Short mmCIF file of C-alpha atoms and ligand atoms in Angstrom, two decimals:
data_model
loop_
_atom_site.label_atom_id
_atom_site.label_comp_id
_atom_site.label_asym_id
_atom_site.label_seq_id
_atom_site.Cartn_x
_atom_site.Cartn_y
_atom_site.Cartn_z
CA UNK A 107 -14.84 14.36 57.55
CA UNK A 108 -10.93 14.34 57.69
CA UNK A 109 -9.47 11.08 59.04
CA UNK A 110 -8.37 11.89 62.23
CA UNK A 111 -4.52 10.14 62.89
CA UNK A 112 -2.69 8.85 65.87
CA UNK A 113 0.49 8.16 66.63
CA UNK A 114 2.85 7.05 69.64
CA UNK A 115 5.51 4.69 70.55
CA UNK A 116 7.70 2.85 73.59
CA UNK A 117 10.71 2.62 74.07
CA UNK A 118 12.49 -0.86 73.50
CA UNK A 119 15.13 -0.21 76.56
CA UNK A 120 13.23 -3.25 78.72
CA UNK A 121 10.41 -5.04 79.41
CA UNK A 122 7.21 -3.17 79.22
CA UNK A 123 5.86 -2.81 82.86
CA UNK A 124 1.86 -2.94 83.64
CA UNK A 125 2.40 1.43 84.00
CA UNK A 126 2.93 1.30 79.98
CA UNK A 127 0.10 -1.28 79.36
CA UNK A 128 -2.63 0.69 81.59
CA UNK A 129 -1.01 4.49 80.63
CA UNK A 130 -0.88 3.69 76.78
CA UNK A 131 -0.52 0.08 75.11
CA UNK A 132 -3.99 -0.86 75.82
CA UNK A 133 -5.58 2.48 74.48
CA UNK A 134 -4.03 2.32 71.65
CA UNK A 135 -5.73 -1.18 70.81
CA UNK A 136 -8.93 0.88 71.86
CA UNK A 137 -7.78 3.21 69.17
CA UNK A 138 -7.21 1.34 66.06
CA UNK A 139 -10.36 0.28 65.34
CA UNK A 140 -12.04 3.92 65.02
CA UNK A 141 -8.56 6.04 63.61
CA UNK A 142 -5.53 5.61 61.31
CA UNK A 143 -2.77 4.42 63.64
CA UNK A 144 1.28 4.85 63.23
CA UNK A 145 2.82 2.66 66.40
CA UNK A 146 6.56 2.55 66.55
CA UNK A 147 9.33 0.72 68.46
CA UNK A 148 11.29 3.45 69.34
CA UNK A 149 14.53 2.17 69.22
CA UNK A 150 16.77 5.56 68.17
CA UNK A 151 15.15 6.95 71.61
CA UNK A 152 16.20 3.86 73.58
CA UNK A 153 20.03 4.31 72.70
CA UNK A 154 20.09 8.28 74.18
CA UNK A 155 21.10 6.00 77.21
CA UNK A 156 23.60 3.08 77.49
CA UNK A 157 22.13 -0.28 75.56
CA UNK A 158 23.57 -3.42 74.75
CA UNK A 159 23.27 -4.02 71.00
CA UNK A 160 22.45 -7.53 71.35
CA UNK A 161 19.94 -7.20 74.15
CA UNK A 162 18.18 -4.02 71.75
CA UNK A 163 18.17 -6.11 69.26
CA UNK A 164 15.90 -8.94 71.10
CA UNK A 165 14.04 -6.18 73.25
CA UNK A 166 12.81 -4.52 70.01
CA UNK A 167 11.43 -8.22 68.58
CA UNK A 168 9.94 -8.94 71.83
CA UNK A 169 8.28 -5.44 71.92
CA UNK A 170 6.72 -6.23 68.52
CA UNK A 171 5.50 -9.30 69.55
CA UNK A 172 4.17 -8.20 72.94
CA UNK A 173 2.38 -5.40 70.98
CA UNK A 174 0.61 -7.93 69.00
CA UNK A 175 -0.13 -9.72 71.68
CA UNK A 176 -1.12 -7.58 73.47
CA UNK A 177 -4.01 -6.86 70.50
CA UNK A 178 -2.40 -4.59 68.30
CA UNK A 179 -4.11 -5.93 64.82
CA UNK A 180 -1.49 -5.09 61.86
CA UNK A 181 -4.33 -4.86 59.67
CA UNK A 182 -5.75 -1.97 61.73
CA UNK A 183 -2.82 0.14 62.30
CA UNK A 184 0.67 0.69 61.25
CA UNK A 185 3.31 -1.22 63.50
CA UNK A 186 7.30 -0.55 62.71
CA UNK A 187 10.41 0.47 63.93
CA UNK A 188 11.68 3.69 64.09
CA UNK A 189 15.45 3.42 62.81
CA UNK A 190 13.88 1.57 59.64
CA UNK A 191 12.46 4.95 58.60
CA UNK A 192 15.36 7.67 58.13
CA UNK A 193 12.95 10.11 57.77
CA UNK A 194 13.01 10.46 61.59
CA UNK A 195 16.40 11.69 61.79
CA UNK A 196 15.99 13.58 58.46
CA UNK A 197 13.21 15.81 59.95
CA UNK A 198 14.27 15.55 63.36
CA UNK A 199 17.57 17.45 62.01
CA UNK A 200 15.57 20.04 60.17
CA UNK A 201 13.13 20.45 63.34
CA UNK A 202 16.51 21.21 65.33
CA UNK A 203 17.17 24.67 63.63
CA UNK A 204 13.73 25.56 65.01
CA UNK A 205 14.32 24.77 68.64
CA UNK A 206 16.13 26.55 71.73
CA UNK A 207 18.68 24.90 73.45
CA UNK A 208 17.42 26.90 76.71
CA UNK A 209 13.92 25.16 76.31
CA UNK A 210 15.45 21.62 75.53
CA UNK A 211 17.21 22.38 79.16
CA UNK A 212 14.48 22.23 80.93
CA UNK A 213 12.72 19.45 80.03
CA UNK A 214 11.58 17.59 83.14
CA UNK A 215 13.00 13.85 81.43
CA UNK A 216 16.14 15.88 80.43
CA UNK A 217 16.97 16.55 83.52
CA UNK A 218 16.01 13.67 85.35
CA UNK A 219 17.41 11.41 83.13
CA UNK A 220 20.79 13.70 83.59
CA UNK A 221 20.72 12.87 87.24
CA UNK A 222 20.26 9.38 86.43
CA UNK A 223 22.86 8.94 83.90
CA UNK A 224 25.35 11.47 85.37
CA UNK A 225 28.42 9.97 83.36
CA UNK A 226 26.61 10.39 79.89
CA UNK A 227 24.68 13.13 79.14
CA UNK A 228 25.20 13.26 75.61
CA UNK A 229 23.54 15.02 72.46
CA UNK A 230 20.73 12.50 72.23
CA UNK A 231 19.52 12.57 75.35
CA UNK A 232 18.91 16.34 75.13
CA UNK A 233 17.59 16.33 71.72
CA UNK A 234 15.01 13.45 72.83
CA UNK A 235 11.93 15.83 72.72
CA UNK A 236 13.00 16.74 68.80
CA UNK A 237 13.43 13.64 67.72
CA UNK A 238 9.66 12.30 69.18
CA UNK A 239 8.02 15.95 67.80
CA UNK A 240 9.51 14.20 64.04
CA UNK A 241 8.25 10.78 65.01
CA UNK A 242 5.02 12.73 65.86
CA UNK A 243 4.75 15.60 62.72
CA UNK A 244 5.77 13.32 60.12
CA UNK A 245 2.53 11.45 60.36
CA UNK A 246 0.20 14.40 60.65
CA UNK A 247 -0.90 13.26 64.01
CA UNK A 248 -3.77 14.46 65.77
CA UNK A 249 -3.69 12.56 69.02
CA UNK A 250 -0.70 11.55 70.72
CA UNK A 251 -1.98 8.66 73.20
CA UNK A 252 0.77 8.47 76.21
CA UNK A 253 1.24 8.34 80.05
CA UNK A 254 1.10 11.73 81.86
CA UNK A 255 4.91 11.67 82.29
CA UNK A 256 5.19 12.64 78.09
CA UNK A 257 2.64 15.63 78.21
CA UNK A 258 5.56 18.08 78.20
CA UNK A 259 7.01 16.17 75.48
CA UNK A 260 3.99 16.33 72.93
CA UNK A 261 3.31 20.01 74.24
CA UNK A 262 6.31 20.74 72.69
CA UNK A 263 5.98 19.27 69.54
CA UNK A 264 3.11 20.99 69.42
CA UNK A 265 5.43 24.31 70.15
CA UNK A 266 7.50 23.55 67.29
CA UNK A 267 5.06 22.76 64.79
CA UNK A 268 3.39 26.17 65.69
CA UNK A 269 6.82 27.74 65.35
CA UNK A 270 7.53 25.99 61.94
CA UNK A 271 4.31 27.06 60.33
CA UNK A 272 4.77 30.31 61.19
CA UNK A 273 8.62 30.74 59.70
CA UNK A 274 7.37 28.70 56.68
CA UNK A 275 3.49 28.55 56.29
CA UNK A 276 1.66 25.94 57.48
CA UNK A 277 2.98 22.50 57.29
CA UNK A 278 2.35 20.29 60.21
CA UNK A 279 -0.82 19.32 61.61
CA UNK A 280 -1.01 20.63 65.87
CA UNK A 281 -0.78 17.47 67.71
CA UNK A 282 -2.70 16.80 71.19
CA UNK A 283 -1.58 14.24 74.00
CA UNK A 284 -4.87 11.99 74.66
CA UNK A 285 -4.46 10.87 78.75
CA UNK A 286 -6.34 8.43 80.20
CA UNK A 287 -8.46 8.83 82.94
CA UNK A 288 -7.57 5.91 85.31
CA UNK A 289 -4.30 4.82 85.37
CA UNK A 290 -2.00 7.28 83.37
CA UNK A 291 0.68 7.61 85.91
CA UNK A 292 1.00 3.77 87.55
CA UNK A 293 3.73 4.57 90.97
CA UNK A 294 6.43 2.44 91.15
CA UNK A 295 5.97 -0.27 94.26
CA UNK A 296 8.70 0.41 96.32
CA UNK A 297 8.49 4.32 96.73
CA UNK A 298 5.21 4.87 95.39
CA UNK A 299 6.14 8.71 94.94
CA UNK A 300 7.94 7.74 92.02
CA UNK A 301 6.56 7.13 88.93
CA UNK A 302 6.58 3.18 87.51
CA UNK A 303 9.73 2.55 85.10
CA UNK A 304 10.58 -0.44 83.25
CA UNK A 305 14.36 1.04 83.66
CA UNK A 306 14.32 0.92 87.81
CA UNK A 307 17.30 -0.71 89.04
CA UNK A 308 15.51 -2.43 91.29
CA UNK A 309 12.95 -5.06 90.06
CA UNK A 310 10.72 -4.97 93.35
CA UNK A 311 9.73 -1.36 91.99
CA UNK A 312 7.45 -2.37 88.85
CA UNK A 313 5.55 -5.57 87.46
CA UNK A 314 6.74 -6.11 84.02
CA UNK A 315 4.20 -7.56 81.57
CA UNK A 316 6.31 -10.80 81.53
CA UNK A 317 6.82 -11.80 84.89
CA UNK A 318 5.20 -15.16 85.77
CA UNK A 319 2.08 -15.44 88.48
CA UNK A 320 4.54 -15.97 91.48
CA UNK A 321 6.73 -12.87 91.00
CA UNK A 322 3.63 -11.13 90.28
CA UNK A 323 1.94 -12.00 93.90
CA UNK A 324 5.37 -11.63 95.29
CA UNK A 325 6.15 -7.93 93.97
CA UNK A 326 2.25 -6.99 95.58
CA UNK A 327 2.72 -8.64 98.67
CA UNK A 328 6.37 -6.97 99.25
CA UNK A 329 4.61 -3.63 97.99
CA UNK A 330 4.99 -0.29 100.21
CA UNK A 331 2.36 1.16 101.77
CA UNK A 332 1.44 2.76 105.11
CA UNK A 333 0.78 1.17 108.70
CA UNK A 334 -3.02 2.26 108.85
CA UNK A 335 -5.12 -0.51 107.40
CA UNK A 336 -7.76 1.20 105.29
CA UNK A 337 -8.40 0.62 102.06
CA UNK A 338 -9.15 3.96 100.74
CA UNK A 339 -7.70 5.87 97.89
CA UNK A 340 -7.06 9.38 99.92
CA UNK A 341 -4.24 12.36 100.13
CA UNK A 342 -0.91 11.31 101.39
CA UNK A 343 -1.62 7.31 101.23
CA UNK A 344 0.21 7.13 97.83
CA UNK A 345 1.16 3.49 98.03
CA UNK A 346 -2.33 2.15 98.55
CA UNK A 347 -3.44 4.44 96.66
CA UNK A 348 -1.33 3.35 93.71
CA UNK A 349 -2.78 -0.35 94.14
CA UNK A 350 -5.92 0.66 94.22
CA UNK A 351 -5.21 1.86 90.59
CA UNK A 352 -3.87 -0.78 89.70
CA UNK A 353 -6.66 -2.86 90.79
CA UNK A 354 -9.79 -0.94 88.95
CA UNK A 355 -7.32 -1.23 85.81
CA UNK A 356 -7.20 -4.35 85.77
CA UNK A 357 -10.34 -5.39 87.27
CA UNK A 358 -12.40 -2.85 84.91
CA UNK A 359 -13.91 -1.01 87.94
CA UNK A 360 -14.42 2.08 89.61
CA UNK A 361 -12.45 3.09 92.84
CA UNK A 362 -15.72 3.62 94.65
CA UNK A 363 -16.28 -0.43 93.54
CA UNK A 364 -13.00 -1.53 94.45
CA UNK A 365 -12.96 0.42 98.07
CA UNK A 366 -16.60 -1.04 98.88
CA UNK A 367 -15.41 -4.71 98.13
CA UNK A 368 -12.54 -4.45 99.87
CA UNK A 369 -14.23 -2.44 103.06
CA UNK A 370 -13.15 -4.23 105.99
CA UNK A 371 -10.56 -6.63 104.33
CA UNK A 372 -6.85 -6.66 105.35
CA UNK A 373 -4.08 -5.20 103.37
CA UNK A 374 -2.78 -8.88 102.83
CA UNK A 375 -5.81 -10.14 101.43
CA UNK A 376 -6.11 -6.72 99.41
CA UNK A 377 -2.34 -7.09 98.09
CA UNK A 378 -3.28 -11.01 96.98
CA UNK A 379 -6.46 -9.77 95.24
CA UNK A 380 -4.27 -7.36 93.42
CA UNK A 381 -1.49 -9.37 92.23
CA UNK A 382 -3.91 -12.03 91.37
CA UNK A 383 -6.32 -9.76 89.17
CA UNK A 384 -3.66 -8.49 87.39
CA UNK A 385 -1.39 -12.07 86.68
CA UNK A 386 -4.59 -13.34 85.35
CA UNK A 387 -4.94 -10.69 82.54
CA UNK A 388 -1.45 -11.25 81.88
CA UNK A 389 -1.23 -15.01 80.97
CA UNK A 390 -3.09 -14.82 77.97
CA UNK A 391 -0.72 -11.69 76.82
CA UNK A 392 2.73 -13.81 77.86
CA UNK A 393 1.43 -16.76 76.34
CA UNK A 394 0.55 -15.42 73.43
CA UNK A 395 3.89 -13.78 72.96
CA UNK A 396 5.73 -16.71 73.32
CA UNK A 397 3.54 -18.10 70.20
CA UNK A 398 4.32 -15.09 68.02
CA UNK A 399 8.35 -15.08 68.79
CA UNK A 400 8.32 -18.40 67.39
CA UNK A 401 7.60 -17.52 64.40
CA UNK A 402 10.33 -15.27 63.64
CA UNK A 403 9.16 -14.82 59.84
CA UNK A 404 5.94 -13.74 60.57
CA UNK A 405 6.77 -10.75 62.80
CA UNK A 406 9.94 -9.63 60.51
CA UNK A 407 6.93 -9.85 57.50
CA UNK A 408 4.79 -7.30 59.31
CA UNK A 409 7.81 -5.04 60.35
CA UNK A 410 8.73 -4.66 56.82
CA UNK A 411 5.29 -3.50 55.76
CA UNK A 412 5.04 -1.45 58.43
CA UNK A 413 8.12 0.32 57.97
CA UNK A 414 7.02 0.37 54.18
CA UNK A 415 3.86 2.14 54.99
CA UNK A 416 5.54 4.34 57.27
CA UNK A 417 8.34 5.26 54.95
CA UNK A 418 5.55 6.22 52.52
CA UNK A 419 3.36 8.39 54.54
CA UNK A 420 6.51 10.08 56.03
CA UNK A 421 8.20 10.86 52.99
CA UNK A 422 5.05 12.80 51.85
CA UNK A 423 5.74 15.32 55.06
CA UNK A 424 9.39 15.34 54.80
CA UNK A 425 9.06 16.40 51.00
CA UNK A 426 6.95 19.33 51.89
CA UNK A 427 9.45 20.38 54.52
CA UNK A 428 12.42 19.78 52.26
CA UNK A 429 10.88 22.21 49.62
CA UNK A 430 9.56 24.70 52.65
CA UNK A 431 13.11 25.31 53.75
CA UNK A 432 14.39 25.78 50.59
CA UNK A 433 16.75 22.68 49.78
CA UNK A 434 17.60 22.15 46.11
CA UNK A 435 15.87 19.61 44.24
CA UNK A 436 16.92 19.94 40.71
CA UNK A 437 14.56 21.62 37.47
P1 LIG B 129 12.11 4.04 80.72
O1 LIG B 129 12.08 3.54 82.12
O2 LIG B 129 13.06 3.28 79.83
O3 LIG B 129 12.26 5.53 80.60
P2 LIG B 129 9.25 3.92 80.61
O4 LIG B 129 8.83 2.79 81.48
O5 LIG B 129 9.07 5.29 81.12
O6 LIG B 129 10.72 3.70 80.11
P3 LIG B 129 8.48 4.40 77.84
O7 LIG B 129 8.88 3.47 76.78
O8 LIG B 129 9.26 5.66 77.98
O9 LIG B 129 8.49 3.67 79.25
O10 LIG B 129 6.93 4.74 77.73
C1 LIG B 129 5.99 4.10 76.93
C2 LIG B 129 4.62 4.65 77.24
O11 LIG B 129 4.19 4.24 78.54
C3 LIG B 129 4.53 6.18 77.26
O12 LIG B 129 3.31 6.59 76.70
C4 LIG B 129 4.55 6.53 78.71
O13 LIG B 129 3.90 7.76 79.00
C5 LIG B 129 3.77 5.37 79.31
N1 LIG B 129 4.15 5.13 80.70
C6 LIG B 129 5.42 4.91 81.15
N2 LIG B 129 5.42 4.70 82.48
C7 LIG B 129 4.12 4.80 82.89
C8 LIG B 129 3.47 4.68 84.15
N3 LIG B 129 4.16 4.41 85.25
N4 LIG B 129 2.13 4.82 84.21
C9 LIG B 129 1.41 5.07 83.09
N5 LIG B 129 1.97 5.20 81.86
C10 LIG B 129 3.30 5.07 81.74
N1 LIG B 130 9.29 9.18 74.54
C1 LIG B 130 8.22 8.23 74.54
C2 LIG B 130 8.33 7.21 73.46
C3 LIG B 130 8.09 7.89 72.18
C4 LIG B 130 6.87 8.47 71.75
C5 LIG B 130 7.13 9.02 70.48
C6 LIG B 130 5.59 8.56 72.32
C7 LIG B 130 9.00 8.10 71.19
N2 LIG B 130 8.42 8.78 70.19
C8 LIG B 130 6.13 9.68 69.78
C9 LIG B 130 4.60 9.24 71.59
C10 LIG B 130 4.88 9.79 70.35
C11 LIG B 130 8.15 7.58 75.87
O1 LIG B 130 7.18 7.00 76.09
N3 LIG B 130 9.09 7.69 76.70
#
């Protein structure tokens, strides 16, 4: 049978929050041991809104790291980052001439993100869906393993690889998000009808992966949530709701589990239990990132391969396209 391929990526524009670890990072260290696995840093996606080059630069090492640490094996799967392989932009340009402007427009991150970044809504930010179908296409990817708030991104790649084979015959593979059950959307913790976002302005909203046990227990305790004092996941009760989440995430349970042991209990006790469960899955992670960053030479070693793999595997897809199209290669 066909080796079936993954891909996905994150974007290096923060600190990854426990909403990317639970929606996506930890499947795809489910993933690698049964499929062939491309995971990038997606650093040309991070700069469609305002960066600082130097803090980029250290958020995309400390992304590879955390990946690792977080159980990414490089011998499993295929870790880089993105600008090291121009055959993203290369495709991503060619992929352009296949898609609508009118359909770019009303992409739900589009125009979010437009609100959000009112003064700069440039080329890149618009073009963000055709540059992750090329991250996506170039690999052949099956499964696309992300948080619910990318479905109508890898629907669309999926659009314009359909579209593609059928002006050109049949290049790319039809890609598929893969969702998880539990835990694909995590709600930010201040207005927990928001979704989680490393980005948030304010801090309170989301648990980043590297925040030490007392900000952790802080951020729960100061968490929203309603005046009743159930415990119960239900309609309308989206802050406890969203803990309760959080909680069977990290505490490998089901919400009937979690609701019976904390029948009874008061939300303070709840909100300790949750910040607790969760800082003690991520100590091992931070620790173990700090361990990796020190050795500077080690992580460059396995981003070189990585992009050397990738460059490989991509340039076999772009090729195709390039002839496809009809660009001139010589005799
Ligand atoms: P930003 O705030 O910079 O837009 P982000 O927090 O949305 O970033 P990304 O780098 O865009 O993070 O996403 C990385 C992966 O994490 C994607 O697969 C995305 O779907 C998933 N993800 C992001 N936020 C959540 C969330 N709150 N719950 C579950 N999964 C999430
Ligand atoms: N847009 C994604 C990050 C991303 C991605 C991809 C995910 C860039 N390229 C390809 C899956 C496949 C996000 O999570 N915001």
């Amino acid at each position: 049978m066909e080796e079936k391929i993954i891909y996905s990526a994150a974007q290096p524009s923060g600190n990854l929050t426990i909403g990317n670890y639970v929606g996506a990072i930890r499947n795809w260290v489910r993933l690698q041991s049964e499929y062939r696995c491309f995971f990038a840093i997606a650093d040309m996606h991070a700069i469609t809104v305002k960066q600082e080059p130097a803090e980029l630069r250290r958020h995309t090492l400390e992304l590879a790291a955390l990946y690792l640490a977080c159980g990414l094996d490089p011998s499993r799967c295929v870790l880089y980052v993105q600008s090291q392989v121009p055959q993203h932009a290369e495709l991503c340009w060619v992929l352009n001439t296949v898609t609508y402007v009118g359909e770019m427009e009303r992409m739900t991150q589009f125009k979010d993100k437009s609100r959000r970044h009112a003064d700069n809504i440039n080329m890149g930010l618009m073009d963000y869906p055709v540059l992750m179908a090329a991250d996506i296409l170039l690999y052949q990817t099956d499964y696309v393993p992300v948080g619910v708030d990318q479905t109508q991104h890898v629907e669309i790649a999926r659009d314009i690889a359909l579209r593609f084979n059928n002006r050109y015959s049949e290049t790319f593979r039809l890609p598929q998000a893969l969702i998880v059950k539990n835990g694909a959307k995590i709600m930010s913790l201040q207005e927990p009808e928001k979704k989680m976002s490393k980005s948030d302005e304010n801090p309170n909203a989301f648990v980043s992966l590297l925040d030490d046990r007392d900000t952790v227990l802080r951020k729960f305790r100061r968490a929203v949530t309603d005046s009743d004092n159930r415990i119960v996941s239900e309609e309308g009760r989206a802050g406890i709701s969203n803990l309760l989440a959080i909680y069977c995430a990290f505490a490998n349970c089901t919400l009937q589990e979690a609701e019976k042991t904390f029948e009874g209990r008061g939300y303070g006790e709840f909100k300790t239990a949750v910040g607790e469960t969760v800082a003690n899955v991520l100590a091992p992670v931070q620790a173990e990132q700090k361990r990796l960053l020190a050795d500077r030479k080690y992580l460059d070693g396995i981003l070189a391969e990585g992009a050397e793999t990738a460059r490989r595997a991509a340039q076999r897809t772009l090729s195709k396209v390039y002839r496809k199209v009809g660009f001139y290669r010589g005799e």
